C-alpha positions as MATLAB code, in Angstrom:
seq = 'MTRSKRWCVVAAVTLLVILAPLAWRALPADDDPVSAADLVARVRASDGHAYSGFVESQGALQLPVTSKFTDVGALVGERTRMRVWWRGERAWRVDKLLVSGETDLVHADALTTQWDYEDATARQSVDPQIRLPRTADLLPPALGHRLLEDVDAGDLARLPARRVAGRDALGLRLSPGAPQSSIDHVDLWVDRDTAVPLRVEVYDDAGDRNPVFVSQFRSFDPATPSVEDTSFRAPPGTDLSFEEVLDIADAANQYAPVIPPATVGGLAKSPDADRAVGIYGTGVTQLITIPLRDREADPLREQLGTTIGSHLVEGGTVVAVGPLGLLLTGAPGDGGWLIAGTVTEETLVRAAADLASGTRYVDGAGR';
ca = [
     120.399 -131.424  -36.002;
     119.996 -127.810  -34.978;
     122.338 -125.070  -36.188;
     123.892 -124.741  -32.715;
     124.564 -128.491  -32.527;
     126.098 -128.485  -36.001;
     128.349 -125.607  -34.925;
     129.431 -127.552  -31.812;
     130.364 -130.560  -33.967;
     132.402 -128.390  -36.342;
     134.139 -126.683  -33.430;
     134.937 -130.034  -31.797;
     136.421 -131.463  -35.001;
     138.477 -128.306  -35.555;
     139.783 -128.488  -31.993;
     140.801 -132.126  -32.457;
     142.676 -131.279  -35.657;
     144.564 -128.509  -33.868;
     145.321 -130.434  -30.676;
     146.193 -133.824  -32.158;
     149.779 -132.886  -33.145;
     150.296 -131.211  -29.765;
     149.010 -134.267  -27.935;
     151.332 -136.491  -29.962;
     154.296 -134.329  -28.989;
     153.236 -134.417  -25.336;
     153.248 -138.226  -25.156;
     155.833 -139.658  -22.708;
     159.042 -140.745  -24.418;
     160.046 -144.390  -24.716;
     163.542 -145.032  -23.403;
     166.082 -147.772  -24.177;
     168.199 -149.570  -21.520;
     171.432 -148.650  -23.278;
     174.551 -147.469  -21.468;
     176.018 -144.019  -22.001;
     179.104 -145.441  -23.726;
     176.999 -147.582  -26.059;
     174.765 -144.619  -26.858;
     177.808 -142.553  -27.822;
     178.911 -145.409  -30.090;
     175.490 -145.325  -31.743;
     175.758 -141.560  -32.208;
     179.158 -141.939  -33.852;
     177.789 -144.634  -36.155;
     175.011 -142.232  -37.211;
     177.521 -139.735  -38.601;
     176.563 -139.163  -42.219;
     172.918 -140.217  -41.739;
     170.597 -138.195  -43.975;
     167.849 -135.986  -42.553;
     165.852 -132.808  -43.045;
     163.936 -130.496  -40.766;
     163.590 -127.156  -39.050;
     166.184 -126.122  -36.443;
     166.309 -123.312  -33.905;
     169.367 -122.303  -31.924;
     169.473 -119.764  -29.121;
     172.644 -118.319  -27.614;
     173.128 -115.983  -24.674;
     176.798 -115.206  -25.383;
     177.299 -111.553  -26.307;
     180.795 -111.601  -27.769;
     182.811 -108.383  -28.096;
     183.464 -108.546  -31.842;
     184.525 -106.310  -34.693;
     183.312 -106.454  -38.298;
     185.644 -109.383  -39.037;
     183.810 -111.559  -36.492;
     180.223 -110.222  -36.649;
     178.749 -113.432  -38.052;
     180.314 -115.517  -35.273;
     178.912 -113.169  -32.622;
     175.421 -113.484  -34.097;
     175.594 -117.280  -34.135;
     176.236 -117.621  -30.403;
     174.364 -114.548  -29.163;
     171.046 -114.567  -31.014;
     168.164 -116.805  -32.061;
     168.888 -118.500  -35.384;
     166.150 -120.248  -37.381;
     167.235 -122.729  -40.053;
     165.786 -125.135  -42.584;
     168.117 -128.023  -43.397;
     168.322 -130.759  -46.008;
     171.259 -133.115  -45.404;
     172.017 -135.908  -47.876;
     175.542 -136.368  -46.505;
     178.842 -134.560  -45.984;
     179.167 -133.859  -49.709;
     175.618 -132.665  -50.375;
     173.600 -130.460  -48.028;
     171.748 -127.168  -47.777;
     171.068 -124.932  -44.766;
     168.791 -121.898  -45.133;
     169.048 -119.265  -42.393;
     165.621 -117.637  -42.173;
     165.530 -113.870  -41.709;
     162.718 -111.342  -41.308;
     163.393 -109.937  -44.779;
     164.423 -113.131  -46.583;
     167.078 -115.762  -46.065;
     170.770 -116.532  -46.385;
     171.520 -119.993  -47.719;
     174.540 -122.275  -47.557;
     174.577 -124.924  -50.283;
     177.352 -127.517  -50.340;
     178.140 -129.768  -53.300;
     181.323 -131.866  -53.209;
     184.076 -129.394  -52.233;
     182.215 -126.232  -53.288;
     180.063 -124.156  -50.924;
     177.760 -121.385  -52.144;
     176.491 -118.659  -49.817;
     173.435 -116.989  -51.310;
     171.996 -113.789  -49.865;
     168.400 -113.341  -50.986;
     168.136 -109.680  -49.992;
     171.411 -108.584  -51.612;
     171.004 -110.939  -54.616;
     174.604 -112.133  -54.233;
     176.098 -115.616  -54.342;
     179.646 -116.226  -53.061;
     181.263 -119.517  -53.930;
     184.349 -120.968  -52.255;
     186.203 -124.195  -51.739;
     186.011 -125.142  -48.070;
     189.350 -124.246  -46.496;
     191.263 -126.345  -44.023;
     190.399 -123.925  -41.185;
     187.572 -121.375  -41.079;
     185.309 -119.529  -38.657;
     182.023 -121.168  -37.561;
     178.939 -120.872  -39.815;
     175.251 -121.758  -39.542;
     175.726 -125.414  -40.547;
     177.990 -125.870  -37.510;
     175.033 -125.069  -35.217;
     172.925 -128.014  -36.356;
     172.417 -130.506  -33.491;
     174.043 -133.403  -35.425;
     177.152 -131.367  -36.304;
     177.410 -129.890  -32.813;
     176.736 -133.179  -31.064;
     179.317 -135.148  -33.049;
     181.957 -132.467  -32.474;
     181.327 -132.265  -28.711;
     181.498 -136.052  -28.328;
     184.838 -136.288  -30.136;
     187.409 -138.289  -28.138;
     185.158 -138.254  -25.082;
     186.210 -140.193  -21.993;
     183.687 -142.852  -20.920;
     184.072 -141.666  -17.343;
     182.696 -138.260  -18.305;
     179.389 -139.713  -19.555;
     176.043 -140.451  -17.919;
     172.537 -141.259  -19.146;
     169.642 -138.827  -18.853;
     165.937 -139.688  -19.029;
     164.432 -139.815  -22.497;
     162.230 -136.959  -23.711;
     160.238 -135.977  -26.759;
     162.079 -133.745  -29.243;
     160.487 -132.686  -32.526;
     157.740 -135.227  -31.898;
     160.193 -138.137  -31.630;
     161.533 -140.285  -28.802;
     164.987 -139.004  -27.883;
     167.486 -140.736  -25.578;
     169.321 -138.502  -23.098;
     173.048 -138.212  -22.494;
     175.143 -135.944  -20.262;
     178.792 -135.118  -20.841;
     180.659 -133.610  -17.872;
     184.228 -132.878  -19.031;
     186.968 -133.924  -16.670;
     189.730 -131.860  -18.326;
     190.957 -129.157  -15.900;
     191.246 -126.682  -18.785;
     187.521 -126.823  -19.618;
     185.171 -123.923  -18.828;
     182.072 -126.022  -19.607;
     180.278 -127.641  -16.688;
     178.262 -130.097  -18.768;
     176.549 -130.703  -22.085;
     173.156 -132.422  -22.322;
     172.184 -134.141  -25.565;
     169.107 -135.993  -26.738;
     169.453 -138.267  -29.751;
     166.812 -139.839  -31.955;
     165.917 -143.294  -30.635;
     165.646 -144.793  -34.128;
     168.629 -143.215  -35.923;
     170.882 -141.925  -33.067;
     171.062 -138.547  -34.835;
     171.409 -135.761  -32.202;
     168.167 -133.760  -31.989;
     168.862 -131.347  -29.135;
     172.068 -130.001  -27.545;
     172.280 -127.841  -24.406;
     175.553 -126.288  -23.193;
     176.044 -125.167  -19.571;
     178.965 -123.105  -18.307;
     180.788 -123.560  -15.001;
     179.176 -120.514  -13.353;
     176.417 -122.636  -11.835;
     173.587 -121.136  -13.911;
     170.575 -123.466  -14.145;
     169.815 -122.298  -17.686;
     171.910 -123.353  -20.682;
     174.037 -120.676  -22.345;
     173.415 -122.241  -25.746;
     170.709 -124.528  -27.146;
     170.276 -126.035  -30.603;
     167.294 -128.248  -31.372;
     165.136 -129.632  -34.116;
     161.548 -128.376  -34.144;
     160.728 -130.870  -36.893;
     162.798 -133.834  -38.040;
     162.562 -136.282  -40.941;
     165.143 -139.111  -41.176;
     164.385 -139.770  -44.867;
     167.029 -138.822  -47.450;
     166.209 -135.457  -49.080;
     166.042 -135.275  -52.869;
     168.894 -133.999  -55.028;
     166.666 -131.055  -55.884;
     166.407 -130.127  -52.190;
     170.187 -129.669  -51.898;
     170.709 -127.955  -55.257;
     171.217 -124.268  -56.009;
     170.474 -122.361  -59.174;
     171.339 -118.678  -59.126;
     168.197 -116.616  -59.897;
     168.429 -114.126  -62.784;
     170.243 -110.971  -61.749;
     172.323 -112.653  -59.028;
     175.851 -111.283  -58.611;
     177.959 -114.482  -58.599;
     181.570 -114.408  -57.376;
     184.284 -116.831  -56.286;
     186.170 -116.182  -53.037;
     189.795 -117.274  -52.781;
     189.823 -116.373  -49.074;
     186.736 -117.209  -47.023;
     187.313 -115.325  -43.755;
     189.963 -113.951  -41.427;
     190.905 -117.387  -40.066;
     191.376 -118.733  -43.591;
     193.429 -115.669  -44.565;
     195.724 -115.996  -41.545;
     196.152 -119.712  -42.106;
     197.134 -119.183  -45.735;
     199.432 -116.187  -45.457;
     200.727 -115.543  -41.919;
     204.446 -116.507  -41.771;
     204.243 -118.366  -38.464;
     203.861 -121.893  -37.132;
     202.480 -122.130  -33.571;
     203.875 -124.720  -31.137;
     202.644 -128.304  -30.838;
     201.127 -127.706  -27.406;
     199.619 -124.636  -25.736;
     197.938 -124.430  -22.357;
     198.462 -128.152  -21.886;
     196.406 -128.980  -24.992;
     197.840 -130.774  -28.027;
     197.469 -129.320  -31.506;
     195.211 -131.041  -34.013;
     197.090 -132.839  -36.829;
     194.920 -130.925  -39.309;
     196.287 -127.586  -38.057;
     199.705 -127.643  -39.684;
     199.978 -124.000  -40.744;
     199.592 -120.583  -39.082;
     196.298 -121.110  -37.223;
     196.350 -123.571  -34.354;
     193.470 -125.790  -33.189;
     194.123 -127.348  -29.776;
     192.242 -129.903  -27.701;
     189.180 -131.946  -28.663;
     185.456 -132.121  -27.997;
     184.181 -129.685  -25.382;
     187.670 -128.450  -24.439;
     189.123 -126.664  -27.447;
     190.805 -123.417  -28.333;
     191.909 -121.721  -31.539;
     194.906 -119.416  -31.997;
     194.779 -116.922  -34.885;
     197.672 -114.570  -35.714;
     196.350 -111.080  -36.469;
     197.949 -108.091  -38.148;
     197.740 -104.749  -36.375;
     194.886 -103.543  -38.600;
     192.761 -106.455  -37.384;
     194.137 -106.668  -33.846;
     193.896 -102.966  -32.916;
     190.109 -102.506  -33.331;
     189.476 -105.838  -31.589;
     191.768 -104.839  -28.737;
     189.877 -101.553  -28.389;
     186.553 -103.410  -28.334;
     187.801 -105.861  -25.728;
     189.025 -102.982  -23.565;
     185.521 -101.521  -23.317;
     183.797 -104.841  -22.606;
     182.466 -105.407  -19.092;
     184.615 -107.972  -17.316;
     187.685 -107.549  -19.505;
     191.012 -107.002  -17.805;
     194.729 -107.054  -18.443;
     196.741 -110.163  -17.717;
     200.292 -111.180  -18.390;
     200.379 -111.452  -22.144;
     197.359 -109.365  -23.153;
     193.689 -108.504  -22.645;
     191.262 -111.223  -21.586;
     187.487 -111.503  -21.262;
     185.131 -114.392  -20.565;
     181.597 -114.585  -21.984;
     179.939 -117.598  -20.443;
     182.132 -120.603  -21.229;
     183.889 -118.788  -24.088;
     187.174 -117.144  -23.201;
     189.085 -114.705  -25.417;
     192.601 -113.346  -24.994;
     194.333 -110.967  -27.386;
     198.089 -110.684  -26.992;
     200.360 -107.772  -27.854;
     200.105 -103.994  -27.736;
     198.597 -101.430  -30.141;
     200.439 -101.437  -33.456;
     202.049 -104.834  -32.839;
     199.364 -107.209  -34.074;
     198.865 -110.186  -31.801;
     197.435 -113.646  -31.293;
     193.704 -114.066  -30.794;
     193.241 -117.050  -28.458;
     189.641 -118.192  -28.011;
     187.870 -121.288  -26.788;
     185.902 -123.125  -24.141;
     188.751 -123.006  -21.648;
     189.583 -121.287  -18.375;
     191.371 -117.961  -18.060;
     194.411 -119.749  -16.635;
     194.561 -121.883  -19.779;
     194.332 -118.800  -22.013;
     197.221 -117.129  -20.143;
     199.334 -120.295  -20.370;
     198.554 -120.522  -24.080;
     199.691 -116.930  -24.612;
     202.993 -117.671  -22.883;
     203.477 -120.835  -24.936;
     202.823 -118.926  -28.170;
     205.320 -116.228  -27.154;
     208.056 -118.763  -26.504;
     207.271 -121.497  -29.023;
     206.068 -119.832  -32.241;
     208.301 -120.474  -35.224;
     208.648 -117.902  -38.012;
     208.887 -119.238  -41.557;
     209.604 -117.908  -45.028;
     207.350 -118.167  -48.071;
     208.450 -121.776  -48.640;
     207.353 -122.768  -45.117;
     210.902 -123.106  -43.759;
];
């Protein structure tokens, strides 16, 4: 064999090695003749299934936020790259990959550790009853299960199967029928073998053909990760601390002397929200109400006032960013309620009025 022929053989083999995984991913997906309702039942049954993989999320929602909400703004307005090892609800690890390192969330029983590689800090906390979103909430399984909560069968339809992360994935569309919702539809694809959600796309009601938020696995392994994969050992020199209060939502829920009403904007309050912060609605139609002191409300109100599309309504300042609506009640120096969720402006205004008339003030004993 001549040198040129040998080179052609080597080149051909190299090309096959490179293209084989791509060809496998490009194979047409096998579908199952399962109804939308039955597929949702399979997804619910998969809750708690172990997995590992690489996840990317991409949001196009540029929220007007202050320093208290910066992390939330980044989650829904930027590309987030994550490695995940999920043994179950009581043992998991999610590493957010950054240009200069990573920020990890490690959960063991009731304790969550947030480790910042660059700053060499580790913050530990017990998961509170109510908190702001974090990276683990963006994972397709977590997002998919939450969006399908209490879904009406009439709001569901099947989509064609597709390949996601090299696996056959069955398609499902959720088109909420609740008049309060600002989401047009959510498309999900779930693993054919395990029913674990692999890809989630969220579309607002503005008629845009592109999703405003996507979360998907780039690689997926349904095998149970090892205990070592979900463990954390603080490297030498790490500044380790324990946080009694996790974030502004946790702080308000613990210490604000108020109890919001049972219903706002026509949405019922979650039974789990029995203190100062209210969670209303279910699935794709939800809002949260957080009481803020003036030192938190004033800078947020100023930021909202300079945001394109914001305007004054009865009860406060409102702005919509895609399907996410925010309304801050009150005037400078008075504090206020931050009302936010995937609901219409009309619902936000109604919620503000309901909070103004139905909030109950309590003493330190909760009376």
